[in-house]
Coordinates of C-alpha atoms in Angstrom, one line a residue:
M1 CA 0.0 0.0 0.0
E2 CA 1.4 3.3 -1.1
T3 CA 1.8 6.2 1.5
S4 CA 2.1 9.9 0.6
T5 CA 5.0 11.9 2.0
I6 CA 4.4 15.6 3.0
T7 CA 7.3 18.0 3.3
F8 CA 7.3 21.4 5.0
S9 CA 9.4 24.4 3.8
S10 CA 10.5 27.6 5.7
S11 CA 11.1 31.2 4.5
S12 CA 14.5 31.2 6.3
S13 CA 17.6 29.6 5.0
P14 CA 16.8 26.4 3.3
P15 CA 18.3 23.2 4.6
P16 CA 21.1 21.7 2.5
S17 CA 19.6 19.9 -0.4
P18 CA 20.2 16.1 -0.5
S19 CA 21.5 14.4 -3.5
P20 CA 19.0 14.4 -6.4
S21 CA 16.7 11.3 -6.7
P22 CA 14.8 10.2 -9.8
P23 CA 11.2 11.5 -9.8
R24 CA 8.4 9.1 -8.8
P25 CA 6.2 8.0 -11.8
Q26 CA 2.7 9.5 -11.5
A27 CA -0.4 7.9 -12.7
A28 CA -1.9 9.2 -15.9
P29 CA -5.3 10.8 -15.7
A30 CA -6.8 7.9 -17.7
D31 CA -5.5 5.4 -15.2
L32 CA -6.9 7.3 -12.3
D33 CA -10.3 7.4 -14.0
A34 CA -10.3 3.7 -14.6
V35 CA -9.4 3.0 -10.9
S36 CA -12.1 5.4 -9.7
L37 CA -14.7 3.9 -12.0
G38 CA -13.8 0.4 -11.0
R39 CA -14.2 1.3 -7.3
L40 CA -17.5 3.0 -8.0
S41 CA -18.7 0.0 -10.0
A42 CA -17.7 -2.5 -7.3
N43 CA -19.5 -0.5 -4.6
L44 CA -22.7 -0.1 -6.7
E45 CA -22.7 -3.8 -7.5
R46 CA -23.1 -4.6 -3.8
L47 CA -26.5 -3.0 -3.9
L48 CA -27.9 -6.0 -5.9
D49 CA -26.5 -8.4 -3.3
P50 CA -29.4 -9.6 -1.0
A51 CA -26.9 -10.1 1.8
F52 CA -25.9 -6.4 1.7
F53 CA -27.7 -3.6 3.5
N54 CA -31.2 -3.6 2.0
C55 CA -32.3 -0.2 0.9
T56 CA -34.3 -1.1 -2.2
D57 CA -37.5 0.7 -3.0
A58 CA -38.9 -1.5 -5.8
D59 CA -39.2 -5.3 -6.6
V60 CA -38.8 -7.0 -9.9
V61 CA -40.9 -10.2 -9.8
L62 CA -39.8 -13.2 -11.9
A63 CA -42.2 -15.7 -13.4
A64 CA -40.4 -18.7 -11.9
G65 CA -41.8 -18.2 -8.4
G66 CA -40.1 -19.3 -5.2
D67 CA -37.8 -17.4 -2.8
D68 CA -35.5 -16.3 -5.6
A69 CA -38.3 -14.8 -7.7
V70 CA -38.0 -11.3 -6.3
V71 CA -35.0 -9.0 -7.2
G72 CA -34.9 -5.7 -5.2
V73 CA -33.9 -2.6 -7.2
H74 CA -33.4 1.1 -6.7
R75 CA -35.7 3.3 -8.8
C76 CA -33.4 6.3 -8.7
I77 CA -30.4 4.4 -10.2
L78 CA -32.4 2.6 -12.8
A79 CA -34.3 5.7 -13.8
A80 CA -31.1 7.7 -14.2
R81 CA -29.4 5.0 -16.3
S82 CA -32.4 3.8 -18.5
N83 CA -35.1 5.7 -20.3
F84 CA -37.2 2.5 -20.2
F85 CA -37.2 2.4 -16.4
L86 CA -37.6 6.2 -16.2
D87 CA -40.8 6.1 -18.3
H88 CA -42.1 3.1 -16.4
F89 CA -41.5 4.4 -12.9
S90 CA -42.9 7.8 -13.8
S91 CA -46.1 6.2 -14.9
L92 CA -46.7 4.2 -11.7
A93 CA -49.5 5.3 -9.5
A94 CA -48.7 6.3 -5.9
N95 CA -48.4 3.3 -3.6
P96 CA -49.5 3.2 0.0
A97 CA -46.8 4.2 2.5
G98 CA -44.3 1.5 3.1
K99 CA -45.3 -0.7 0.1
K100 CA -42.8 -1.2 -2.7
P101 CA -43.9 -1.1 -6.3
R102 CA -43.7 -4.5 -7.9
L103 CA -42.8 -5.0 -11.5
E104 CA -44.1 -8.3 -12.9
L105 CA -41.4 -9.2 -15.5
A106 CA -43.8 -11.5 -17.4
D107 CA -46.0 -8.5 -18.2
L108 CA -43.2 -5.9 -18.3
V109 CA -41.1 -7.1 -21.3
P110 CA -41.7 -9.5 -24.2
G111 CA -40.4 -13.0 -23.3
G112 CA -40.2 -11.9 -19.6
R113 CA -41.6 -15.3 -18.4
H114 CA -38.4 -17.0 -19.7
I115 CA -36.0 -14.8 -17.7
G116 CA -34.4 -16.3 -14.6
R117 CA -32.6 -14.7 -11.7
D118 CA -29.1 -15.7 -12.8
A119 CA -29.7 -13.9 -16.1
I120 CA -31.4 -10.7 -15.0
V121 CA -29.0 -9.8 -12.2
P122 CA -26.0 -9.4 -14.6
V123 CA -28.1 -7.2 -16.9
L124 CA -29.3 -5.0 -14.0
G125 CA -25.7 -5.0 -12.8
Y126 CA -24.7 -3.5 -16.1
L127 CA -27.2 -0.6 -15.6
Y128 CA -25.8 -0.1 -12.1
T129 CA -22.1 -0.3 -12.9
G130 CA -21.5 -0.1 -16.6
L131 CA -19.8 -3.5 -16.5
L132 CA -21.1 -6.9 -17.7
K133 CA -20.1 -9.6 -15.2
P134 CA -19.8 -13.3 -16.2
P135 CA -22.6 -15.6 -15.2
P136 CA -22.7 -17.0 -11.7
Q137 CA -20.8 -20.2 -11.0
G138 CA -22.5 -23.3 -12.4
A139 CA -25.3 -21.3 -14.0
A140 CA -24.1 -21.7 -17.6
V141 CA -22.5 -25.1 -17.6
C142 CA -24.0 -28.6 -17.5
V143 CA -23.3 -31.5 -15.2
D144 CA -21.8 -33.7 -17.9
D145 CA -18.0 -34.0 -17.3
R146 CA -17.4 -34.9 -20.9
C147 CA -19.0 -31.8 -22.3
S148 CA -16.8 -28.8 -23.4
H149 CA -19.6 -26.4 -22.3
Q150 CA -19.1 -24.3 -25.4
A151 CA -22.7 -24.8 -26.6
C152 CA -24.5 -27.0 -24.1
R153 CA -28.1 -26.1 -23.2
P154 CA -27.4 -24.2 -19.9
A155 CA -24.9 -21.9 -21.8
I156 CA -27.5 -21.2 -24.5
D157 CA -30.3 -20.7 -22.0
F158 CA -28.3 -18.1 -20.1
V159 CA -27.6 -16.0 -23.1
V160 CA -31.1 -16.4 -24.4
E161 CA -32.6 -15.2 -21.1
S162 CA -30.1 -12.3 -21.0
T163 CA -31.1 -11.3 -24.5
Y164 CA -34.8 -11.2 -23.5
A165 CA -33.9 -8.9 -20.5
A166 CA -31.5 -6.6 -22.5
S167 CA -34.1 -6.3 -25.3
G168 CA -36.9 -5.7 -23.0
F169 CA -35.0 -3.0 -21.0
K170 CA -33.9 -1.4 -24.3
I171 CA -30.1 -1.8 -23.9
P172 CA -29.0 -2.0 -27.5
E173 CA -25.3 -2.5 -26.9
L174 CA -26.0 -5.6 -24.8
V175 CA -28.5 -6.9 -27.4
S176 CA -25.8 -6.6 -30.0
L177 CA -23.3 -8.4 -27.8
F178 CA -25.7 -11.3 -27.0
Q179 CA -26.8 -11.6 -30.6
R180 CA -23.2 -12.3 -31.6
R181 CA -22.9 -14.9 -29.0
L182 CA -26.1 -16.6 -30.1
S183 CA -24.9 -16.5 -33.7
D184 CA -21.8 -18.5 -32.6
F185 CA -24.0 -21.0 -30.9
V186 CA -26.1 -21.6 -34.0
T187 CA -23.1 -22.9 -35.9
I188 CA -22.0 -25.5 -33.3
A189 CA -25.0 -26.3 -31.2
L190 CA -27.4 -29.3 -31.6
V191 CA -30.4 -28.5 -33.7
E192 CA -33.0 -29.1 -30.9
D193 CA -31.0 -26.6 -28.7
I194 CA -31.4 -24.0 -31.4
V195 CA -35.2 -23.8 -30.8
P196 CA -34.8 -21.3 -27.9
I197 CA -32.6 -19.1 -30.1
V198 CA -35.3 -19.2 -32.8
L199 CA -37.9 -18.1 -30.2
V200 CA -35.8 -15.2 -28.8
A201 CA -34.8 -14.0 -32.3
S202 CA -38.5 -14.0 -33.3
T203 CA -39.7 -12.3 -30.1
C204 CA -37.0 -9.7 -29.9
Q205 CA -37.1 -9.0 -33.7
L206 CA -33.5 -10.0 -34.6
P207 CA -34.0 -10.8 -38.3
D208 CA -30.4 -11.7 -39.1
L209 CA -30.2 -14.2 -36.3
L210 CA -33.6 -15.6 -37.2
S211 CA -32.5 -16.2 -40.8
Q212 CA -29.4 -18.0 -39.7
C213 CA -31.4 -20.3 -37.4
I214 CA -34.0 -21.1 -40.2
Q215 CA -31.2 -22.0 -42.6
R216 CA -29.5 -24.3 -40.0
V217 CA -32.8 -26.0 -39.0
A218 CA -33.9 -26.5 -42.6
E219 CA -30.6 -28.3 -43.5
S220 CA -31.0 -30.7 -40.6
S221 CA -32.9 -33.9 -40.4
V222 CA -35.0 -33.0 -37.3
D223 CA -38.5 -34.4 -37.4
S224 CA -41.0 -32.0 -39.0
R225 CA -43.6 -32.9 -36.4
Y226 CA -41.3 -31.7 -33.7
L227 CA -40.5 -28.5 -35.5
E228 CA -44.2 -27.9 -36.2
K229 CA -44.9 -28.3 -32.5
E230 CA -42.0 -26.2 -31.2
L231 CA -41.6 -23.3 -33.7
P232 CA -43.9 -20.4 -34.4
A233 CA -46.2 -21.1 -37.3
E234 CA -44.6 -18.4 -39.5
T235 CA -41.1 -19.7 -38.8
F236 CA -42.1 -23.3 -39.4
A237 CA -43.6 -22.4 -42.8
K238 CA -40.3 -20.8 -43.8
V239 CA -38.4 -23.9 -42.7
K240 CA -40.8 -26.1 -44.6
E241 CA -40.5 -24.0 -47.8
L242 CA -36.7 -23.9 -47.6
R243 CA -36.5 -27.7 -47.1
R244 CA -38.5 -28.1 -50.4
H245 CA -36.0 -26.0 -52.2
L246 CA -33.0 -27.7 -50.7
S247 CA -34.4 -31.2 -51.5
P248 CA -36.7 -30.9 -54.5
H249 CA -36.6 -34.6 -55.2
E250 CA -37.8 -35.6 -51.7
S251 CA -41.6 -35.4 -51.5
D252 CA -43.2 -34.2 -48.3
E253 CA -45.1 -36.9 -46.4
F254 CA -48.3 -34.8 -46.5
I255 CA -48.1 -34.8 -50.3
L256 CA -47.0 -38.4 -50.6
D257 CA -49.9 -39.8 -48.6
P258 CA -52.4 -37.2 -47.5
E259 CA -54.8 -39.8 -46.1
H260 CA -52.2 -41.3 -43.9
A261 CA -51.1 -37.9 -42.7
K262 CA -54.7 -37.0 -41.8
R263 CA -55.1 -40.2 -39.7
V264 CA -51.8 -39.5 -37.9
R265 CA -52.9 -35.9 -37.2
N266 CA -56.2 -37.2 -35.8
I267 CA -54.3 -39.5 -33.4
H268 CA -52.1 -36.6 -32.3
K269 CA -55.1 -34.4 -31.8
A270 CA -56.7 -37.1 -29.6
L271 CA -53.5 -37.1 -27.6
D272 CA -53.6 -33.4 -27.2
C273 CA -57.0 -33.8 -25.7
D274 CA -55.7 -36.5 -23.3
D275 CA -58.3 -38.9 -24.8
V276 CA -56.6 -42.3 -24.7
D277 CA -59.9 -44.1 -25.5
L278 CA -60.3 -42.1 -28.7
V279 CA -56.8 -43.1 -29.7
G280 CA -57.6 -46.7 -29.2
L281 CA -60.7 -46.3 -31.3
L282 CA -58.8 -44.5 -34.1
L283 CA -56.2 -47.3 -34.2
T284 CA -58.9 -49.9 -34.4
E285 CA -60.8 -48.2 -37.2
S286 CA -57.7 -47.4 -39.3
R287 CA -54.9 -49.5 -40.5
I288 CA -52.3 -47.4 -38.6
T289 CA -50.4 -48.7 -35.7
L290 CA -48.9 -46.8 -32.8
D291 CA -45.5 -47.1 -34.4
D292 CA -46.8 -45.8 -37.8
A293 CA -48.1 -42.7 -36.0
L294 CA -45.1 -42.4 -33.7
A295 CA -47.7 -42.0 -31.0
I296 CA -45.5 -43.1 -28.2
H297 CA -42.9 -40.5 -29.3
Y298 CA -45.6 -37.8 -29.4
A299 CA -47.0 -38.7 -26.0
A300 CA -43.5 -38.8 -24.4
A301 CA -42.7 -35.4 -25.8
Y302 CA -46.0 -33.5 -25.2
C303 CA -48.6 -35.3 -23.1
E304 CA -49.2 -35.7 -19.4
P305 CA -47.6 -38.8 -17.8
K306 CA -51.0 -40.4 -17.2
V307 CA -51.7 -40.2 -20.9
L308 CA -48.5 -42.0 -21.8
A309 CA -49.2 -44.7 -19.1
G310 CA -52.7 -45.2 -20.6
M311 CA -51.2 -45.5 -24.1
L312 CA -48.8 -48.2 -23.0
K313 CA -51.8 -50.2 -21.6
L314 CA -53.8 -50.2 -24.8
E315 CA -54.3 -53.7 -26.2
S316 CA -52.7 -52.6 -29.5
A317 CA -49.7 -51.4 -27.6
S318 CA -48.8 -54.9 -26.5
D319 CA -48.6 -56.0 -30.1
S320 CA -47.4 -53.1 -32.1
A321 CA -45.8 -50.5 -29.8
N322 CA -42.0 -50.6 -29.8
V323 CA -40.7 -48.3 -27.1
N324 CA -37.2 -48.4 -28.6
L325 CA -38.3 -47.3 -32.1
K326 CA -36.4 -44.4 -33.5
N327 CA -38.0 -41.5 -35.4
E328 CA -36.6 -39.6 -38.4
S329 CA -34.1 -37.8 -36.1
G330 CA -32.8 -41.1 -34.6
C331 CA -34.5 -40.5 -31.2
T332 CA -36.5 -43.1 -29.2
P333 CA -39.4 -42.1 -26.9
L334 CA -37.0 -42.2 -24.0
H335 CA -34.7 -39.7 -25.6
L336 CA -37.6 -37.3 -26.1
A337 CA -38.7 -37.8 -22.5
C338 CA -35.2 -36.9 -21.4
M339 CA -35.2 -33.8 -23.5
R340 CA -38.4 -32.9 -21.7
R341 CA -37.0 -33.9 -18.3
E342 CA -40.2 -35.6 -17.0
P343 CA -39.3 -38.3 -14.5
Q344 CA -42.7 -40.1 -14.5
I345 CA -42.6 -40.6 -18.3
I346 CA -39.0 -41.8 -18.1
L347 CA -39.9 -44.3 -15.4
S348 CA -43.0 -45.6 -17.4
L349 CA -40.9 -46.1 -20.5
I350 CA -38.2 -48.0 -18.6
E351 CA -40.7 -50.2 -16.9
K352 CA -42.1 -51.0 -20.4
G353 CA -38.7 -52.0 -21.6
A354 CA -37.1 -48.9 -23.0
S355 CA -33.3 -49.2 -23.2
V356 CA -31.1 -46.7 -21.6
Q357 CA -28.3 -47.8 -23.8
E358 CA -29.8 -46.7 -27.1
K359 CA -28.0 -43.7 -28.7
T360 CA -29.0 -40.9 -31.0
R361 CA -27.3 -40.3 -34.3
D362 CA -24.8 -38.0 -32.6
G363 CA -23.9 -40.6 -30.0
R364 CA -25.8 -39.4 -27.0
D365 CA -27.6 -41.8 -24.7
A366 CA -30.5 -41.0 -22.4
L367 CA -28.3 -40.1 -19.4
T368 CA -26.1 -37.8 -21.5
I369 CA -29.1 -36.0 -22.8
C370 CA -30.4 -35.3 -19.3
K371 CA -27.0 -34.2 -18.0
R372 CA -26.3 -31.8 -20.9
L373 CA -29.7 -30.1 -20.2
T374 CA -29.2 -29.8 -16.5
R375 CA -27.3 -26.9 -14.9
E376 CA -24.4 -27.7 -12.6
K377 CA -25.8 -25.2 -10.2
D378 CA -29.1 -27.1 -9.9
C379 CA -27.4 -30.4 -9.0
N380 CA -24.8 -28.9 -6.7
N381 CA -27.3 -27.2 -4.5
K382 CA -27.7 -29.0 -1.2
L383 CA -31.2 -30.4 -0.6
E384 CA -33.0 -28.6 2.1
K385 CA -35.1 -30.5 4.6
C386 CA -38.6 -31.2 3.3
K387 CA -37.8 -29.6 0.0
E388 CA -38.8 -31.5 -3.2
R389 CA -36.0 -32.5 -5.5
S390 CA -35.9 -30.9 -8.9
K391 CA -37.2 -32.9 -11.9
A392 CA -33.8 -32.8 -13.6
Y393 CA -32.2 -34.3 -10.5
L394 CA -34.8 -37.1 -10.4
C395 CA -34.4 -37.9 -14.1
I396 CA -30.6 -38.3 -13.7
D397 CA -31.1 -40.4 -10.6
I398 CA -33.6 -42.8 -12.3
L399 CA -31.4 -43.3 -15.3
E400 CA -28.3 -43.9 -13.2
Q401 CA -30.1 -46.5 -11.1
E402 CA -31.3 -48.3 -14.2
I403 CA -27.8 -48.3 -15.7
K404 CA -26.5 -49.8 -12.4
R405 CA -29.3 -52.4 -12.4
N406 CA -28.5 -53.4 -16.0
S407 CA -24.8 -53.7 -15.1
F408 CA -25.6 -55.8 -12.1
V409 CA -27.8 -58.2 -14.1
L410 CA -25.2 -58.5 -16.8
E411 CA -22.4 -59.2 -14.3
R412 CA -24.6 -61.8 -12.7
Q413 CA -25.3 -63.6 -16.0
L414 CA -21.6 -63.5 -16.9
S415 CA -20.7 -64.9 -13.4
D416 CA -23.2 -67.7 -13.8
E417 CA -21.8 -68.7 -17.2
V418 CA -18.3 -68.5 -15.9
S419 CA -19.2 -70.5 -12.8
V420 CA -20.4 -73.4 -15.0
A421 CA -17.5 -73.1 -17.4
M422 CA -14.7 -72.9 -14.8
P423 CA -13.5 -76.3 -13.7
L424 CA -12.9 -75.2 -10.0
L425 CA -16.5 -74.0 -9.7
A426 CA -18.3 -76.5 -11.9
D427 CA -18.3 -79.3 -9.4
N428 CA -20.7 -77.5 -7.1
F429 CA -23.1 -76.9 -10.0
H430 CA -22.8 -80.4 -11.2
M431 CA -23.4 -81.9 -7.7
R432 CA -26.6 -79.8 -7.3
L433 CA -27.8 -81.0 -10.7
L434 CA -27.0 -84.6 -9.9
N435 CA -28.9 -84.4 -6.5
L436 CA -32.0 -83.0 -8.3
E437 CA -31.7 -85.8 -10.9
N438 CA -31.6 -88.4 -8.1
R439 CA -34.6 -86.8 -6.3
V440 CA -36.7 -86.8 -9.4
A441 CA -35.7 -90.3 -10.2
F442 CA -36.8 -91.6 -6.8
A443 CA -40.1 -89.7 -7.1
R444 CA -40.7 -91.4 -10.4
I445 CA -40.1 -94.8 -8.7
F446 CA -42.3 -94.0 -5.7
F447 CA -45.1 -92.0 -7.5
P448 CA -44.8 -92.7 -11.2
S449 CA -48.0 -91.1 -12.4
E450 CA -47.7 -88.0 -10.1
A451 CA -44.1 -87.5 -10.9
K452 CA -44.8 -87.7 -14.6
L453 CA -47.5 -85.1 -14.3
V454 CA -45.4 -82.7 -12.3
M455 CA -42.5 -83.0 -14.7
R456 CA -44.8 -82.3 -17.6
I457 CA -46.0 -79.1 -15.9
A458 CA -42.5 -78.0 -15.2
Q459 CA -41.4 -79.0 -18.8
A460 CA -38.7 -81.1 -17.4
D461 CA -39.5 -83.8 -19.9
S462 CA -38.5 -81.5 -22.7
T463 CA -34.9 -81.1 -21.5
E464 CA -32.1 -83.7 -21.9
E465 CA -32.1 -86.2 -19.0
F466 CA -29.1 -87.5 -17.1
A467 CA -29.4 -90.9 -15.3
G468 CA -29.5 -90.5 -11.6
L469 CA -29.5 -93.0 -8.7
T470 CA -25.7 -93.4 -8.6
S471 CA -22.8 -91.1 -8.2
A472 CA -21.0 -92.9 -10.9
N473 CA -23.1 -90.9 -13.4
F474 CA -21.5 -87.7 -12.1
S475 CA -18.7 -88.2 -14.7
K476 CA -21.3 -88.1 -17.4
L477 CA -22.1 -84.5 -16.6
K478 CA -18.5 -83.6 -17.4
E479 CA -18.3 -85.4 -20.7
V480 CA -17.1 -83.1 -23.5
N481 CA -19.0 -83.0 -26.7
L482 CA -16.8 -81.8 -29.6
N483 CA -19.8 -80.4 -31.4
E484 CA -20.9 -78.4 -28.3
T485 CA -19.2 -75.1 -27.2
P486 CA -18.8 -74.3 -23.5
T487 CA -21.5 -71.7 -23.8
M488 CA -23.9 -74.3 -25.4
Q489 CA -23.2 -76.7 -22.6
S490 CA -23.7 -74.1 -20.0
K491 CA -27.1 -73.2 -21.5
R492 CA -28.1 -76.9 -21.7
L493 CA -27.2 -77.7 -18.1
R494 CA -28.9 -74.5 -16.9
E495 CA -32.1 -75.3 -18.6
R496 CA -32.1 -78.8 -17.1
L497 CA -31.4 -77.4 -13.6
D498 CA -34.2 -74.9 -13.9
A499 CA -36.7 -77.5 -15.1
L500 CA -35.8 -80.0 -12.3
T501 CA -35.9 -77.2 -9.7
K502 CA -39.4 -76.2 -10.8
T503 CA -40.4 -79.9 -10.7
V504 CA -39.3 -80.3 -7.1
E505 CA -41.1 -77.0 -6.1
L506 CA -44.4 -78.2 -7.7
G507 CA -44.0 -81.6 -6.0
R508 CA -43.7 -79.8 -2.6
K509 CA -46.8 -77.7 -3.4
Y510 CA -49.1 -80.5 -4.6
F511 CA -47.7 -83.5 -2.6
P512 CA -46.2 -82.1 0.6
H513 CA -46.3 -85.4 2.6
C514 CA -44.7 -87.4 -0.2
S515 CA -42.0 -84.7 -0.5
D516 CA -41.2 -85.0 3.2
V517 CA -40.7 -88.8 2.8
L518 CA -38.3 -88.1 -0.1
D519 CA -36.4 -85.5 2.0
K520 CA -36.0 -88.0 4.9
F521 CA -34.9 -90.7 2.5
L522 CA -32.3 -88.6 0.7
N523 CA -30.9 -87.4 4.0
E524 CA -30.7 -90.8 5.8
E525 CA -30.5 -93.6 3.2
S526 CA -28.0 -94.7 0.6
T527 CA -28.7 -94.8 -3.1
D528 CA -27.5 -98.5 -3.1
L529 CA -30.9 -99.4 -1.6
F530 CA -32.5 -99.6 -5.0
F531 CA -29.9 -102.0 -6.3
L532 CA -31.6 -105.0 -4.5
E533 CA -29.6 -107.7 -6.4
S534 CA -26.2 -106.4 -5.5
G535 CA -24.1 -107.4 -2.4
T536 CA -24.1 -110.5 -0.3
P537 CA -27.4 -112.5 0.4
E538 CA -27.5 -110.8 3.9
D539 CA -27.2 -107.4 2.3
Q540 CA -29.9 -108.2 -0.2
H541 CA -32.3 -109.4 2.5
T542 CA -31.7 -106.2 4.6
K543 CA -32.3 -104.0 1.6
R544 CA -35.6 -105.8 0.8
M545 CA -36.8 -105.4 4.4
R546 CA -35.9 -101.6 4.4
F547 CA -37.5 -101.2 0.9
S548 CA -40.7 -102.7 2.2
E549 CA -40.7 -100.3 5.1
L550 CA -40.1 -97.4 2.8
K551 CA -43.0 -98.4 0.6
D552 CA -45.3 -98.4 3.6
D553 CA -44.1 -94.8 4.5
V554 CA -44.7 -93.8 0.9
N555 CA -48.2 -95.2 0.8
K556 CA -49.1 -93.5 4.1
A557 CA -47.8 -90.1 2.8
F558 CA -49.6 -90.5 -0.5
N559 CA -52.9 -91.3 1.3
K560 CA -52.5 -88.1 3.4
D561 CA -52.0 -86.0 0.3
K562 CA -54.9 -87.7 -1.4
A563 CA -57.1 -87.1 1.7
A564 CA -56.1 -83.4 1.7
V565 CA -57.0 -83.1 -1.9
A566 CA -60.4 -84.9 -1.4
A567 CA -61.2 -82.5 1.5
I568 CA -60.6 -79.5 -0.7
V569 CA -62.7 -80.9 -3.5
S570 CA -65.5 -81.7 -1.0
S571 CA -65.5 -78.2 0.4
S572 CA -65.7 -76.7 -3.1
T573 CA -68.5 -79.0 -4.1
S574 CA -70.6 -78.2 -1.0
A575 CA -70.1 -74.5 -1.6
S576 CA -71.4 -74.9 -5.2
S577 CA -74.4 -76.9 -4.0
S578 CA -75.4 -74.6 -1.1
P579 CA -79.1 -73.6 -0.6
R580 CA -80.7 -71.2 -3.1
G581 CA -81.0 -68.5 -0.5
D582 CA -78.1 -66.8 -2.0
G583 CA -79.2 -67.4 -5.6
K584 CA -79.8 -63.8 -6.2
V585 CA -76.3 -62.9 -5.6
R586 CA -74.9 -65.6 -7.9
H587 CA -77.5 -64.6 -10.5
G588 CA -76.4 -61.0 -10.3
S589 CA -72.7 -62.0 -10.6
K590 CA -73.5 -64.1 -13.7
K591 CA -75.4 -61.2 -15.2
A592 CA -72.5 -58.9 -14.5
R593 CA -70.1 -61.3 -16.1
L594 CA -72.3 -61.5 -19.2
S595 CA -72.5 -57.8 -19.4
R596 CA -68.8 -57.6 -19.4

């Protein structure tokens, strides 16, 4: 920090002069002006900080709502710096004492409902200080780490909102600056991200920028239905006409098949009215399917979540609707739902089978789309207690969880295949399969008819069988077939294991007492019991005696299961033959069934 030196002189004899020293460089007047203006700007900028001493006398109200929807301003400063605010404040009627005038931004300037706090504060700060500050941290960058942030949607939205504010407040130098930035975005941004630039150029009457946007959109392959829905009618007509000039040999779908286009429009109009039943009727009467009309795409982009859920439940949807179908732009319904950032629609599509791995033509998957539309500021804000999370945050969370689930399922499938293929882990699998084979083989000996029925229900008779009853057959499971790859063998053994497991489960369900006898036998007895002719005469006699006892246990268990089934049948029969005192109820139920 520099200090000034003050010297005093006298009229008497002057003191001896010291040796001469080089003169100190003095600041030029221009530098002093810059320092003074910089200090003044920094001080005035503090007036827009809500944490600073609040002496505002007017409020600018944003359309977004919430705690950040009000920006306090000073009428004297804005009126002195802007003719727009001077005229506006001068025309205001006198307010009651202590009540600040409120300026509703949505009604004050064209496009005011699109302006957010992060965009309007720098524009107002320019009127206060004469300097344009950069956007707040995280307000103009997305959450995708792989994005360069040169033309991602948050960067475009910030400049678009600033352009609305500068144009509405009639600050031509800022409008010219923002227009140049938007022009740079048009050349490098994605076409769907140019739509907000088209809207601001049309609203703020920027013809050069609008012409540049129309040229870029017309040269793209973006679906005409999307453009018709998003762009102003006059702008869409120009894009459509320019496309015809650029591609004279490609006929428009409306000219190629006007009847088909009419039916598609009727379906879309029914969706606009949230009438799912009418959509089903139109699909039934016409030869158009949901895929032909891109109805799932349309509902995912523009309809309420309940409408899309109803669409997916239509009978025609189960046969014809492909939730991974791509439109002319290479987007699936899930991609469009991510562009809209609607978590309920994203969840409905994923539950119906939409793939999060599908990519657009430019290589973006669903999660990338969501991340590049979401501001870093929104995701970095700490969640307050009892405060609802933003839709953008929920969309990213849903997609990340689905990706983790798919990864887990894939790893599990791979680990199962590896466990069968690896020699060190295969023995456990093979022993389990052999035990099931033995159990089913014993069941077929004890209860041949019942076991055959259960195996047919479980489709175990359609898979390749391995002989059980002896551990010697364990080696047969490991035999190598030169015409069978390890993957084929794994699949074959897995199918057999699943079929036998289902057989045992069905046996436990329908024959519980018999299953208990099998469990006891497998835990206590040896498989050699069924080879009655082997061993010494004494061993054969012992085996026959034990086998007779086992047969008695089996018969008792079977009689118990049979008695239980008979009791169930008897109770159901008595219920059906009950007195006719409740005949009216049954008659009414029958009538209701017939009416259905």
